[in-house]
Amino acid sequence: MKVIEVRNLHFRYPRSRTPALSGVSLSVDRGEMIGILGPSGSGKSTFLLTLNGIIPHSIRGEFSGEVVLRNPLTGEEFKTSKTPVSKLSTIVGLVFQNPESQLFNMTVEDEVAFALENMGLPRDEIEERVEWALGVVGLSNKRDEFPPNLSGGEKQRLAIASVLAMKPPVIAMDEPTSQLDPMGKRDVERVILKLRREGITVVIVEHDSRFLFKNADRLIVFDGGRILLQGTPREVGARVDELVDLGIKVPMSLLLSHRLGLSPVFSPEDFPSRVSL
Ligand code: ADP
């Protein structure tokens, strides 16, 4: 079942001469993990903002084409241009690059409960969801902490828990690990893989493509507001020279396997043993 369908999407910011998105069409299946790659300014963040209606409702501009979300549980369809963000965000939850921009409560627990209270859920259900979401991201033992005291990785996992607790079938993330140290990055990546195992559809924009090459079902490469390439990591990996030309950071093992004429290898431990490096 398709949970997102984007048809011939164009968007131009006010006062901007060139469009940020031009003729973007794609669909996302339930349970897929999609990686979005592309050089800086290629339209990746703008694209994510169209998924839960921030564009065109909160950020206005010249918008045409359509984005349709489908709730996989009920089959209901919502055209983003005609549906309020409050409704759309129950289907697509957005996590941003800087977790601090999403955290503003006094305790970890309150942070996760906040949106649920606004949704008007009963107390018992709020408790249950908070416990579940903190468990998924591995923060159950930090419930009473003051969010600014958490590490960068913990803050990002808290931001993910706050979105997850709303139980959106799709979670879209804009460079969720780019500001984290290696340990924080690894912990957040583990959580992302766990979300996928929970059956959540995940759309991730990342500048560093290593995690996505290894784990995504499909990669989509943006350039100049258009989709330049899309396919499985294997298919996109076969075009590694184009990715490098675009300035996309690709896994060293992919470059190497390409140069050696091997089929694409996405991480060093997957190199065939007969190749000595
Ligand atoms: P990416 O996420 O790939 O770096 P963006 O979606 O942020 O790309 O940007 C796409 C294009 O839209 C760029 O040319 C950028 O300068 C422009 N842009 C992004 N945000 C705004 C904004 N708020 N107002 C005007 N132009 C913007």
PDB file of C-alpha atoms and ligand atoms in Angstrom:
ATOM      1  CA  MET A   1       0.000   0.000   0.000  1.00  0.00           C
ATOM      2  CA  LYS A   2       1.260   3.469  -0.872  1.00  0.00           C
ATOM      3  CA  VAL A   3       1.422   5.744   2.150  1.00  0.00           C
ATOM      4  CA  ILE A   4       2.784   8.779   0.278  1.00  0.00           C
ATOM      5  CA  GLU A   5       2.139   9.776  -3.314  1.00  0.00           C
ATOM      6  CA  VAL A   6       3.777  12.871  -4.710  1.00  0.00           C
ATOM      7  CA  ARG A   7       2.719  13.979  -8.158  1.00  0.00           C
ATOM      8  CA  ASN A   8       4.504  16.556 -10.249  1.00  0.00           C
ATOM      9  CA  LEU A   9       5.343  18.732  -7.275  1.00  0.00           C
ATOM     10  CA  HIS A  10       6.689  22.241  -7.819  1.00  0.00           C
ATOM     11  CA  PHE A  11       7.519  24.745  -5.111  1.00  0.00           C
ATOM     12  CA  ARG A  12       9.145  28.160  -5.202  1.00  0.00           C
ATOM     13  CA  TYR A  13       9.849  30.171  -2.050  1.00  0.00           C
ATOM     14  CA  PRO A  14       8.645  33.768  -2.107  1.00  0.00           C
ATOM     15  CA  ARG A  15      11.391  36.143  -3.271  1.00  0.00           C
ATOM     16  CA  SER A  16      13.331  33.231  -4.715  1.00  0.00           C
ATOM     17  CA  ARG A  17      13.951  33.211  -8.451  1.00  0.00           C
ATOM     18  CA  THR A  18      14.466  29.519  -8.937  1.00  0.00           C
ATOM     19  CA  PRO A  19      12.111  26.793  -7.769  1.00  0.00           C
ATOM     20  CA  ALA A  20      13.253  24.650  -4.816  1.00  0.00           C
ATOM     21  CA  LEU A  21      11.328  21.675  -6.217  1.00  0.00           C
ATOM     22  CA  SER A  22      10.557  21.054  -9.896  1.00  0.00           C
ATOM     23  CA  GLY A  23       8.371  18.231 -11.130  1.00  0.00           C
ATOM     24  CA  VAL A  24       9.039  15.813  -8.262  1.00  0.00           C
ATOM     25  CA  SER A  25       6.993  12.607  -8.450  1.00  0.00           C
ATOM     26  CA  LEU A  26       7.444   9.572  -6.255  1.00  0.00           C
ATOM     27  CA  SER A  27       5.555   7.185  -4.066  1.00  0.00           C
ATOM     28  CA  VAL A  28       6.480   5.477  -0.830  1.00  0.00           C
ATOM     29  CA  ASP A  29       5.200   2.059   0.180  1.00  0.00           C
ATOM     30  CA  ARG A  30       4.153   1.148   3.692  1.00  0.00           C
ATOM     31  CA  GLY A  31       7.135  -0.084   5.717  1.00  0.00           C
ATOM     32  CA  GLU A  32       9.779   1.175   3.272  1.00  0.00           C
ATOM     33  CA  MET A  33      12.913   2.919   4.456  1.00  0.00           C
ATOM     34  CA  ILE A  34      13.768   5.650   1.971  1.00  0.00           C
ATOM     35  CA  GLY A  35      17.036   7.557   1.941  1.00  0.00           C
ATOM     36  CA  ILE A  36      17.177  10.976   0.327  1.00  0.00           C
ATOM     37  CA  LEU A  37      20.569  12.181  -0.831  1.00  0.00           C
ATOM     38  CA  GLY A  38      21.733  15.226  -2.727  1.00  0.00           C
ATOM     39  CA  PRO A  39      24.050  18.196  -2.522  1.00  0.00           C
ATOM     40  CA  SER A  40      23.289  21.133  -0.276  1.00  0.00           C
ATOM     41  CA  GLY A  41      20.476  23.271  -1.711  1.00  0.00           C
ATOM     42  CA  SER A  42      19.084  20.467  -3.895  1.00  0.00           C
ATOM     43  CA  GLY A  43      15.632  20.594  -2.264  1.00  0.00           C
ATOM     44  CA  LYS A  44      15.807  17.733   0.248  1.00  0.00           C
ATOM     45  CA  SER A  45      14.587  19.685   3.294  1.00  0.00           C
ATOM     46  CA  THR A  46      11.972  21.488   1.249  1.00  0.00           C
ATOM     47  CA  PHE A  47      10.695  18.131   0.074  1.00  0.00           C
ATOM     48  CA  LEU A  48      10.351  16.862   3.673  1.00  0.00           C
ATOM     49  CA  LEU A  49       8.420  20.000   4.617  1.00  0.00           C
ATOM     50  CA  THR A  50       5.864  19.221   1.916  1.00  0.00           C
ATOM     51  CA  LEU A  51       5.190  15.804   3.455  1.00  0.00           C
ATOM     52  CA  ASN A  52       3.295  17.022   6.500  1.00  0.00           C
ATOM     53  CA  GLY A  53       1.893  20.178   4.984  1.00  0.00           C
ATOM     54  CA  ILE A  54       4.246  22.760   6.588  1.00  0.00           C
ATOM     55  CA  ILE A  55       4.587  23.614   2.889  1.00  0.00           C
ATOM     56  CA  PRO A  56       2.181  25.032   1.696  1.00  0.00           C
ATOM     57  CA  HIS A  57       0.274  25.851   4.932  1.00  0.00           C
ATOM     58  CA  SER A  58       2.911  27.478   7.176  1.00  0.00           C
ATOM     59  CA  ILE A  59       5.574  28.277   4.591  1.00  0.00           C
ATOM     60  CA  ARG A  60       3.789  29.758   1.662  1.00  0.00           C
ATOM     61  CA  GLY A  61       5.073  30.073  -1.856  1.00  0.00           C
ATOM     62  CA  GLU A  62       4.217  28.999  -5.366  1.00  0.00           C
ATOM     63  CA  PHE A  63       2.966  25.432  -4.953  1.00  0.00           C
ATOM     64  CA  SER A  64       1.599  23.100  -7.618  1.00  0.00           C
ATOM     65  CA  GLY A  65       1.170  19.389  -8.072  1.00  0.00           C
ATOM     66  CA  GLU A  66       0.039  17.316  -5.125  1.00  0.00           C
ATOM     67  CA  VAL A  67       1.083  15.298  -2.124  1.00  0.00           C
ATOM     68  CA  VAL A  68      -1.367  12.662  -0.945  1.00  0.00           C
ATOM     69  CA  LEU A  69      -0.962  10.791   2.351  1.00  0.00           C
ATOM     70  CA  ARG A  70      -2.796   7.579   3.059  1.00  0.00           C
ATOM     71  CA  ASN A  71      -3.379   6.280   6.582  1.00  0.00           C
ATOM     72  CA  PRO A  72      -2.502   2.592   6.224  1.00  0.00           C
ATOM     73  CA  LEU A  73      -4.724   1.632   9.165  1.00  0.00           C
ATOM     74  CA  THR A  74      -7.930   3.184   7.883  1.00  0.00           C
ATOM     75  CA  GLY A  75      -7.161   3.625   4.160  1.00  0.00           C
ATOM     76  CA  GLU A  76      -8.243   7.285   4.441  1.00  0.00           C
ATOM     77  CA  GLU A  77      -6.545   9.671   1.996  1.00  0.00           C
ATOM     78  CA  PHE A  78      -5.517  13.243   2.632  1.00  0.00           C
ATOM     79  CA  LYS A  79      -4.404  15.748   0.067  1.00  0.00           C
ATOM     80  CA  THR A  80      -1.896  17.890   1.987  1.00  0.00           C
ATOM     81  CA  SER A  81      -2.962  21.153   0.359  1.00  0.00           C
ATOM     82  CA  LYS A  82      -6.505  20.619   1.638  1.00  0.00           C
ATOM     83  CA  THR A  83      -5.800  19.167   5.103  1.00  0.00           C
ATOM     84  CA  PRO A  84      -4.580  21.025   8.213  1.00  0.00           C
ATOM     85  CA  VAL A  85      -1.041  20.319   9.471  1.00  0.00           C
ATOM     86  CA  SER A  86      -2.479  19.110  12.810  1.00  0.00           C
ATOM     87  CA  LYS A  87      -4.161  16.236  10.982  1.00  0.00           C
ATOM     88  CA  LEU A  88      -1.280  15.538   8.569  1.00  0.00           C
ATOM     89  CA  SER A  89       1.207  15.313  11.428  1.00  0.00           C
ATOM     90  CA  THR A  90      -0.683  12.317  12.808  1.00  0.00           C
ATOM     91  CA  ILE A  91       0.358  10.510   9.596  1.00  0.00           C
ATOM     92  CA  VAL A  92       3.835  11.947   8.955  1.00  0.00           C
ATOM     93  CA  GLY A  93       5.907  12.896  12.005  1.00  0.00           C
ATOM     94  CA  LEU A  94       8.910  15.145  11.313  1.00  0.00           C
ATOM     95  CA  VAL A  95      12.216  15.049  13.196  1.00  0.00           C
ATOM     96  CA  PHE A  96      14.656  17.884  12.525  1.00  0.00           C
ATOM     97  CA  GLN A  97      18.414  18.144  12.434  1.00  0.00           C
ATOM     98  CA  ASN A  98      18.706  20.132  15.637  1.00  0.00           C
ATOM     99  CA  PRO A  99      16.837  18.352  18.454  1.00  0.00           C
ATOM    100  CA  GLU A 100      16.959  21.451  20.669  1.00  0.00           C
ATOM    101  CA  SER A 101      14.531  23.179  18.329  1.00  0.00           C
ATOM    102  CA  GLN A 102      11.979  20.500  19.218  1.00  0.00           C
ATOM    103  CA  LEU A 103      12.443  20.261  22.998  1.00  0.00           C
ATOM    104  CA  PHE A 104      10.858  22.727  25.413  1.00  0.00           C
ATOM    105  CA  ASN A 105       9.501  20.846  28.453  1.00  0.00           C
ATOM    106  CA  MET A 106      10.956  20.468  31.952  1.00  0.00           C
ATOM    107  CA  THR A 107      11.316  16.685  31.985  1.00  0.00           C
ATOM    108  CA  VAL A 108      11.883  13.944  29.447  1.00  0.00           C
ATOM    109  CA  GLU A 109       8.517  12.427  30.338  1.00  0.00           C
ATOM    110  CA  ASP A 110       6.641  15.723  29.921  1.00  0.00           C
ATOM    111  CA  GLU A 111       8.345  16.245  26.586  1.00  0.00           C
ATOM    112  CA  VAL A 112       6.936  13.004  25.207  1.00  0.00           C
ATOM    113  CA  ALA A 113       3.521  13.506  26.849  1.00  0.00           C
ATOM    114  CA  PHE A 114       3.142  17.081  25.592  1.00  0.00           C
ATOM    115  CA  ALA A 115       1.756  16.432  22.113  1.00  0.00           C
ATOM    116  CA  LEU A 116      -0.387  13.570  23.428  1.00  0.00           C
ATOM    117  CA  GLU A 117      -2.021  15.896  25.946  1.00  0.00           C
ATOM    118  CA  ASN A 118      -2.727  18.318  23.128  1.00  0.00           C
ATOM    119  CA  MET A 119      -4.313  15.476  21.197  1.00  0.00           C
ATOM    120  CA  GLY A 120      -6.672  15.075  24.170  1.00  0.00           C
ATOM    121  CA  LEU A 121      -5.838  11.422  24.824  1.00  0.00           C
ATOM    122  CA  PRO A 122      -6.906   9.826  28.123  1.00  0.00           C
ATOM    123  CA  ARG A 123      -4.320   9.783  30.958  1.00  0.00           C
ATOM    124  CA  ASP A 124      -3.842   5.992  30.874  1.00  0.00           C
ATOM    125  CA  GLU A 125      -3.137   5.958  27.177  1.00  0.00           C
ATOM    126  CA  ILE A 126      -0.683   8.853  27.516  1.00  0.00           C
ATOM    127  CA  GLU A 127       1.189   6.930  30.248  1.00  0.00           C
ATOM    128  CA  GLU A 128       1.273   3.810  28.123  1.00  0.00           C
ATOM    129  CA  ARG A 129       2.526   5.607  25.007  1.00  0.00           C
ATOM    130  CA  VAL A 130       5.183   7.565  26.917  1.00  0.00           C
ATOM    131  CA  GLU A 131       6.531   4.344  28.404  1.00  0.00           C
ATOM    132  CA  TRP A 132       6.507   2.591  25.046  1.00  0.00           C
ATOM    133  CA  ALA A 133       8.165   5.450  23.108  1.00  0.00           C
ATOM    134  CA  LEU A 134      10.878   5.971  25.750  1.00  0.00           C
ATOM    135  CA  GLY A 135      11.482   2.217  25.703  1.00  0.00           C
ATOM    136  CA  VAL A 136      11.916   2.140  21.917  1.00  0.00           C
ATOM    137  CA  VAL A 137      14.524   4.916  22.002  1.00  0.00           C
ATOM    138  CA  GLY A 138      16.252   3.547  25.130  1.00  0.00           C
ATOM    139  CA  LEU A 139      15.497   6.482  27.454  1.00  0.00           C
ATOM    140  CA  SER A 140      13.245   4.767  30.012  1.00  0.00           C
ATOM    141  CA  ASN A 141      15.763   5.454  32.762  1.00  0.00           C
ATOM    142  CA  LYS A 142      15.866   9.202  31.984  1.00  0.00           C
ATOM    143  CA  ARG A 143      12.172  10.027  32.452  1.00  0.00           C
ATOM    144  CA  ASP A 144      12.764  12.632  35.149  1.00  0.00           C
ATOM    145  CA  GLU A 145      15.785  14.318  33.596  1.00  0.00           C
ATOM    146  CA  PHE A 146      15.827  17.931  32.444  1.00  0.00           C
ATOM    147  CA  PRO A 147      16.108  17.645  28.605  1.00  0.00           C
ATOM    148  CA  PRO A 148      18.891  20.259  28.226  1.00  0.00           C
ATOM    149  CA  ASN A 149      21.071  18.024  30.463  1.00  0.00           C
ATOM    150  CA  LEU A 150      20.923  15.120  28.016  1.00  0.00           C
ATOM    151  CA  SER A 151      23.729  14.386  25.541  1.00  0.00           C
ATOM    152  CA  GLY A 152      23.217  15.322  21.886  1.00  0.00           C
ATOM    153  CA  GLY A 153      22.326  11.764  20.922  1.00  0.00           C
ATOM    154  CA  GLU A 154      19.897  11.457  23.833  1.00  0.00           C
ATOM    155  CA  LYS A 155      18.232  14.731  22.872  1.00  0.00           C
ATOM    156  CA  GLN A 156      17.741  13.476  19.345  1.00  0.00           C
ATOM    157  CA  ARG A 157      16.352  10.170  20.631  1.00  0.00           C
ATOM    158  CA  LEU A 158      13.984  12.169  22.851  1.00  0.00           C
ATOM    159  CA  ALA A 159      12.833  14.203  19.845  1.00  0.00           C
ATOM    160  CA  ILE A 160      12.208  10.913  18.029  1.00  0.00           C
ATOM    161  CA  ALA A 161      10.270   9.524  21.034  1.00  0.00           C
ATOM    162  CA  SER A 162       8.045  12.625  21.109  1.00  0.00           C
ATOM    163  CA  VAL A 163       7.142  12.085  17.473  1.00  0.00           C
ATOM    164  CA  LEU A 164       6.878   8.306  17.829  1.00  0.00           C
ATOM    165  CA  ALA A 165       4.436   8.587  20.747  1.00  0.00           C
ATOM    166  CA  MET A 166       1.902  10.121  18.357  1.00  0.00           C
ATOM    167  CA  LYS A 167       2.097   6.814  16.486  1.00  0.00           C
ATOM    168  CA  PRO A 168       2.405   8.247  12.996  1.00  0.00           C
ATOM    169  CA  PRO A 169       2.721   5.505  10.365  1.00  0.00           C
ATOM    170  CA  VAL A 170       5.502   7.552   8.694  1.00  0.00           C
ATOM    171  CA  ILE A 171       8.455   9.312  10.337  1.00  0.00           C
ATOM    172  CA  ALA A 172      10.515  11.692   8.200  1.00  0.00           C
ATOM    173  CA  MET A 173      13.882  12.919   9.479  1.00  0.00           C
ATOM    174  CA  ASP A 174      16.071  15.752   8.274  1.00  0.00           C
ATOM    175  CA  GLU A 175      19.752  14.892   8.889  1.00  0.00           C
ATOM    176  CA  PRO A 176      18.975  13.399  12.303  1.00  0.00           C
ATOM    177  CA  THR A 177      22.586  12.469  13.066  1.00  0.00           C
ATOM    178  CA  SER A 178      24.579  15.233  11.405  1.00  0.00           C
ATOM    179  CA  GLN A 179      25.163  17.180  14.642  1.00  0.00           C
ATOM    180  CA  LEU A 180      25.995  14.177  16.807  1.00  0.00           C
ATOM    181  CA  ASP A 181      29.255  12.657  17.993  1.00  0.00           C
ATOM    182  CA  PRO A 182      30.020   9.112  16.760  1.00  0.00           C
ATOM    183  CA  MET A 183      28.410   7.456  19.790  1.00  0.00           C
ATOM    184  CA  GLY A 184      25.269   9.583  19.600  1.00  0.00           C
ATOM    185  CA  LYS A 185      25.103   8.906  15.874  1.00  0.00           C
ATOM    186  CA  ARG A 186      25.372   5.157  16.351  1.00  0.00           C
ATOM    187  CA  ASP A 187      22.644   5.147  19.034  1.00  0.00           C
ATOM    188  CA  VAL A 188      20.267   7.181  16.873  1.00  0.00           C
ATOM    189  CA  GLU A 189      20.958   4.894  13.897  1.00  0.00           C
ATOM    190  CA  ARG A 190      20.060   1.897  16.054  1.00  0.00           C
ATOM    191  CA  VAL A 191      16.796   3.570  16.982  1.00  0.00           C
ATOM    192  CA  ILE A 192      16.040   4.245  13.310  1.00  0.00           C
ATOM    193  CA  LEU A 193      16.500   0.549  12.535  1.00  0.00           C
ATOM    194  CA  LYS A 194      14.222  -0.295  15.450  1.00  0.00           C
ATOM    195  CA  LEU A 195      11.513   2.038  14.100  1.00  0.00           C
ATOM    196  CA  ARG A 196      11.644   0.156  10.860  1.00  0.00           C
ATOM    197  CA  ARG A 197      11.291  -3.158  12.690  1.00  0.00           C
ATOM    198  CA  GLU A 198       8.210  -1.665  14.382  1.00  0.00           C
ATOM    199  CA  GLY A 199       6.734  -1.391  10.876  1.00  0.00           C
ATOM    200  CA  ILE A 200       7.082   2.380  10.622  1.00  0.00           C
ATOM    201  CA  THR A 201       7.780   3.862   7.199  1.00  0.00           C
ATOM    202  CA  VAL A 202      10.935   5.961   7.478  1.00  0.00           C
ATOM    203  CA  VAL A 203      12.104   8.736   5.146  1.00  0.00           C
ATOM    204  CA  ILE A 204      15.568  10.074   5.977  1.00  0.00           C
ATOM    205  CA  VAL A 205      17.553  12.922   4.483  1.00  0.00           C
ATOM    206  CA  GLU A 206      21.268  12.560   5.157  1.00  0.00           C
ATOM    207  CA  HIS A 207      24.350  14.198   3.755  1.00  0.00           C
ATOM    208  CA  ASP A 208      26.534  11.266   4.766  1.00  0.00           C
ATOM    209  CA  SER A 209      25.193   8.329   2.795  1.00  0.00           C
ATOM    210  CA  ARG A 210      26.937   5.432   4.568  1.00  0.00           C
ATOM    211  CA  PHE A 211      24.081   4.420   6.843  1.00  0.00           C
ATOM    212  CA  LEU A 212      21.538   4.781   4.039  1.00  0.00           C
ATOM    213  CA  PHE A 213      23.496   2.756   1.492  1.00  0.00           C
ATOM    214  CA  LYS A 214      23.711  -0.062   3.970  1.00  0.00           C
ATOM    215  CA  ASN A 215      20.167   0.056   5.316  1.00  0.00           C
ATOM    216  CA  ALA A 216      17.675   1.847   3.059  1.00  0.00           C
ATOM    217  CA  ASP A 217      15.321  -0.050   0.770  1.00  0.00           C
ATOM    218  CA  ARG A 218      15.472   2.746  -1.775  1.00  0.00           C
ATOM    219  CA  LEU A 219      17.630   5.800  -2.361  1.00  0.00           C
ATOM    220  CA  ILE A 220      16.460   8.949  -4.059  1.00  0.00           C
ATOM    221  CA  VAL A 221      19.017  11.473  -5.250  1.00  0.00           C
ATOM    222  CA  PHE A 222      17.961  15.096  -5.608  1.00  0.00           C
ATOM    223  CA  ASP A 223      19.783  17.660  -7.694  1.00  0.00           C
ATOM    224  CA  GLY A 224      18.568  21.178  -8.422  1.00  0.00           C
ATOM    225  CA  GLY A 225      15.084  20.457  -7.057  1.00  0.00           C
ATOM    226  CA  ARG A 226      14.591  17.404  -9.264  1.00  0.00           C
ATOM    227  CA  ILE A 227      14.989  13.695  -8.746  1.00  0.00           C
ATOM    228  CA  LEU A 228      18.164  12.764 -10.565  1.00  0.00           C
ATOM    229  CA  LEU A 229      18.360   9.081  -9.662  1.00  0.00           C
ATOM    230  CA  GLN A 230      16.362   6.590  -7.689  1.00  0.00           C
ATOM    231  CA  GLY A 231      16.608   2.893  -7.041  1.00  0.00           C
ATOM    232  CA  THR A 232      17.904   0.301  -4.631  1.00  0.00           C
ATOM    233  CA  PRO A 233      21.260   1.065  -2.979  1.00  0.00           C
ATOM    234  CA  ARG A 234      22.770  -1.427  -5.432  1.00  0.00           C
ATOM    235  CA  GLU A 235      21.315   0.419  -8.449  1.00  0.00           C
ATOM    236  CA  VAL A 236      22.240   3.866  -7.184  1.00  0.00           C
ATOM    237  CA  GLY A 237      25.628   2.560  -6.014  1.00  0.00           C
ATOM    238  CA  ALA A 238      26.406   1.568  -9.602  1.00  0.00           C
ATOM    239  CA  ARG A 239      26.357   5.316 -10.436  1.00  0.00           C
ATOM    240  CA  VAL A 240      28.897   6.205  -7.776  1.00  0.00           C
ATOM    241  CA  ASP A 241      30.880   8.516 -10.057  1.00  0.00           C
ATOM    242  CA  GLU A 242      27.838  10.760 -10.536  1.00  0.00           C
ATOM    243  CA  LEU A 243      27.293  10.871  -6.783  1.00  0.00           C
ATOM    244  CA  VAL A 244      30.880  11.893  -6.178  1.00  0.00           C
ATOM    245  CA  ASP A 245      30.592  14.573  -8.884  1.00  0.00           C
ATOM    246  CA  LEU A 246      27.572  15.956  -7.018  1.00  0.00           C
ATOM    247  CA  GLY A 247      29.647  16.176  -3.838  1.00  0.00           C
ATOM    248  CA  ILE A 248      27.734  13.439  -2.017  1.00  0.00           C
ATOM    249  CA  LYS A 249      29.761  11.667   0.646  1.00  0.00           C
ATOM    250  CA  VAL A 250      29.735   7.994  -0.354  1.00  0.00           C
ATOM    251  CA  PRO A 251      31.048   4.972   1.550  1.00  0.00           C
ATOM    252  CA  MET A 252      34.747   4.373   0.876  1.00  0.00           C
ATOM    253  CA  SER A 253      34.010   0.672   0.340  1.00  0.00           C
ATOM    254  CA  LEU A 254      31.557   1.586  -2.425  1.00  0.00           C
ATOM    255  CA  LEU A 255      34.157   3.688  -4.227  1.00  0.00           C
ATOM    256  CA  LEU A 256      36.722   0.994  -3.845  1.00  0.00           C
ATOM    257  CA  SER A 257      34.483  -1.830  -5.035  1.00  0.00           C
ATOM    258  CA  HIS A 258      33.522   0.299  -8.035  1.00  0.00           C
ATOM    259  CA  ARG A 259      37.145   1.008  -8.908  1.00  0.00           C
ATOM    260  CA  LEU A 260      37.965  -2.684  -8.553  1.00  0.00           C
ATOM    261  CA  GLY A 261      35.078  -3.634 -10.848  1.00  0.00           C
ATOM    262  CA  LEU A 262      33.281  -5.581  -8.075  1.00  0.00           C
ATOM    263  CA  SER A 263      29.563  -5.426  -7.374  1.00  0.00           C
ATOM    264  CA  PRO A 264      28.765  -2.615  -4.910  1.00  0.00           C
ATOM    265  CA  VAL A 265      30.014  -3.105  -1.349  1.00  0.00           C
ATOM    266  CA  PHE A 266      28.472  -0.783   1.249  1.00  0.00           C
ATOM    267  CA  SER A 267      30.665  -1.355   4.277  1.00  0.00           C
ATOM    268  CA  PRO A 268      34.224  -2.607   4.771  1.00  0.00           C
ATOM    269  CA  GLU A 269      33.173  -5.800   6.589  1.00  0.00           C
ATOM    270  CA  ASP A 270      31.196  -6.868   3.507  1.00  0.00           C
ATOM    271  CA  PHE A 271      34.228  -6.980   1.214  1.00  0.00           C
ATOM    272  CA  PRO A 272      34.711 -10.393  -0.337  1.00  0.00           C
ATOM    273  CA  SER A 273      37.484 -12.122   1.593  1.00  0.00           C
ATOM    274  CA  ARG A 274      39.560 -12.750  -1.512  1.00  0.00           C
ATOM    275  CA  VAL A 275      40.163  -9.022  -1.893  1.00  0.00           C
ATOM    276  CA  SER A 276      42.970  -7.904   0.338  1.00  0.00           C
ATOM    277  CA  LEU A 277      42.980  -4.209   1.078  1.00  0.00           C
TER     278      LEU A 277
HETATM  279  P1  ADP B   1      18.738  20.941   0.884  1.00  0.00           P
HETATM  280  O1  ADP B   1      17.895  20.449   2.019  1.00  0.00           O
HETATM  281  O2  ADP B   1      18.950  19.916  -0.170  1.00  0.00           O
HETATM  282  O3  ADP B   1      20.010  21.565   1.351  1.00  0.00           O
HETATM  283  P2  ADP B   1      16.768  23.056   0.661  1.00  0.00           P
HETATM  284  O4  ADP B   1      15.457  22.386   0.506  1.00  0.00           O
HETATM  285  O5  ADP B   1      17.115  23.578   2.027  1.00  0.00           O
HETATM  286  O6  ADP B   1      17.921  22.102   0.132  1.00  0.00           O
HETATM  287  O7  ADP B   1      16.859  24.280  -0.342  1.00  0.00           O
HETATM  288  C1  ADP B   1      16.458  24.202  -1.696  1.00  0.00           C
HETATM  289  C2  ADP B   1      16.533  25.594  -2.312  1.00  0.00           C
HETATM  290  O8  ADP B   1      15.561  26.441  -1.686  1.00  0.00           O
HETATM  291  C3  ADP B   1      17.874  26.268  -2.100  1.00  0.00           C
HETATM  292  O9  ADP B   1      18.145  27.026  -3.252  1.00  0.00           O
HETATM  293  C4  ADP B   1      17.651  27.171  -0.927  1.00  0.00           C
HETATM  294  O10 ADP B   1      18.476  28.300  -0.973  1.00  0.00           O
HETATM  295  C5  ADP B   1      16.188  27.569  -1.103  1.00  0.00           C
HETATM  296  N1  ADP B   1      15.528  27.836   0.207  1.00  0.00           N
HETATM  297  C6  ADP B   1      15.447  26.989   1.252  1.00  0.00           C
HETATM  298  N2  ADP B   1      14.734  27.535   2.273  1.00  0.00           N
HETATM  299  C7  ADP B   1      14.360  28.768   1.833  1.00  0.00           C
HETATM  300  C8  ADP B   1      13.592  29.820   2.395  1.00  0.00           C
HETATM  301  N3  ADP B   1      13.061  29.726   3.614  1.00  0.00           N
HETATM  302  N4  ADP B   1      13.399  30.930   1.641  1.00  0.00           N
HETATM  303  C9  ADP B   1      13.919  31.047   0.405  1.00  0.00           C
HETATM  304  N5  ADP B   1      14.640  30.076  -0.199  1.00  0.00           N
HETATM  305  C10 ADP B   1      14.861  28.948   0.502  1.00  0.00           C
END
